[in-house]
Short mmCIF file of C-alpha atoms in Angstrom, two decimals:
data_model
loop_
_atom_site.label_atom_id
_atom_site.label_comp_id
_atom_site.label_asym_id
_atom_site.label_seq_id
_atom_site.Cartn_x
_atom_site.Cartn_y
_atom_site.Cartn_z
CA UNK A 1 20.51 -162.48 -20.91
CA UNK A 2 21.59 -160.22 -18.34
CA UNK A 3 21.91 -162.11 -14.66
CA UNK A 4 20.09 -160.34 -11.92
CA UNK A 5 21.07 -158.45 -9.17
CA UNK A 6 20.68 -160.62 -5.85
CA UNK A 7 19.88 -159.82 -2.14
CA UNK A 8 20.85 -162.02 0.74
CA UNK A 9 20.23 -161.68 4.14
CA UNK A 10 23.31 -159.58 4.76
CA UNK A 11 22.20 -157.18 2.23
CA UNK A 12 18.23 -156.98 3.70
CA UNK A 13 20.32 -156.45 6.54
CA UNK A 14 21.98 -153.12 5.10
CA UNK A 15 19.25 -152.04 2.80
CA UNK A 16 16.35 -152.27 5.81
CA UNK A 17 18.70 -151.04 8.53
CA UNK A 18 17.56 -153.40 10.89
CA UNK A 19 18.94 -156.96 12.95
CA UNK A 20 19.20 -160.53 10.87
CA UNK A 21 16.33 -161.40 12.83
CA UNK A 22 14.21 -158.49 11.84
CA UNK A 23 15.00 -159.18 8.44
CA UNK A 24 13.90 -162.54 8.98
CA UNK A 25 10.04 -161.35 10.20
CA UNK A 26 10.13 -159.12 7.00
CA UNK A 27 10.55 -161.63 4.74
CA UNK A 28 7.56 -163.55 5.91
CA UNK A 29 4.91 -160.98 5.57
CA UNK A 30 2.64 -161.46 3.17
CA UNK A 31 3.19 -159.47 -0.08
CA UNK A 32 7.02 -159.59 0.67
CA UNK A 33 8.53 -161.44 -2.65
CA UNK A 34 9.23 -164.96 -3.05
CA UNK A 35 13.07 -165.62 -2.69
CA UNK A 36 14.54 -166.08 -6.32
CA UNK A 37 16.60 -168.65 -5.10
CA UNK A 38 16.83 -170.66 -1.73
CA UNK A 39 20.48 -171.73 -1.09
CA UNK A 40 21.90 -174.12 1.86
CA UNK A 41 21.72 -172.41 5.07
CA UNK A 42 20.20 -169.07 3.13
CA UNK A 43 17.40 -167.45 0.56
CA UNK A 44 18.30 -165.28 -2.04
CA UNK A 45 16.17 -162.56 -3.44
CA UNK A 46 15.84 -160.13 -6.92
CA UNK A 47 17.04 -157.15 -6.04
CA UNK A 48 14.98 -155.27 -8.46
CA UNK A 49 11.57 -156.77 -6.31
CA UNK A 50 12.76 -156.21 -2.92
CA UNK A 51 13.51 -152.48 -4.37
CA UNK A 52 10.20 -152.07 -5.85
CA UNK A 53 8.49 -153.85 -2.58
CA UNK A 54 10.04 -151.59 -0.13
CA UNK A 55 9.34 -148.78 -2.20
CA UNK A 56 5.25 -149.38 -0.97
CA UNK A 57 6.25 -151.25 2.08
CA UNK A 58 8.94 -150.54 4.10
CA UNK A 59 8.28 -151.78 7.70
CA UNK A 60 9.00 -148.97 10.23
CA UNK A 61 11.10 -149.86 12.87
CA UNK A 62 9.86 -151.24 16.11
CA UNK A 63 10.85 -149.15 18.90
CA UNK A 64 14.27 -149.62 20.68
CA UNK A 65 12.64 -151.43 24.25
CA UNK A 66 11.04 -153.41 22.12
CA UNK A 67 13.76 -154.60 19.81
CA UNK A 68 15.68 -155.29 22.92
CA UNK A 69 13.55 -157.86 24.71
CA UNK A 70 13.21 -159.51 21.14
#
């Protein structure tokens, strides 16, 4: 059976572009998928879904003044 590919946080992190925190808001939209796994102190996500799912839905990017008094 071949193991899937994982995201963490650090990886949403690289893949999206954006802060930890960002990532964090992301993940809780609706439609965004379920983590595959949720670990102490940290989810973990198939790769392969968060792929597909930003594919259709990549959130743009607030802009910078607001990211700043986030």
């Amino acid at each position: 059976m071949k193991r899937p590919r994982l995201y963490g946080p650090g990886e949403l992190v690289a893949l999206f572009g954006v802060s930890r925190q960002r990532v964090l808001q992301i993940t809780r939209r609706p439609g965004f998928p379920e983590p595959l796994a949720r670990l102490v102190g940290m989810n973990v996500w198939d790769a392969d879904e968060v792929d597909e799912w930003a594919r259709h839905n990549r959130p743009p990017r607030p802009p910078a003044d607001e990211e700043e008094q986030g």
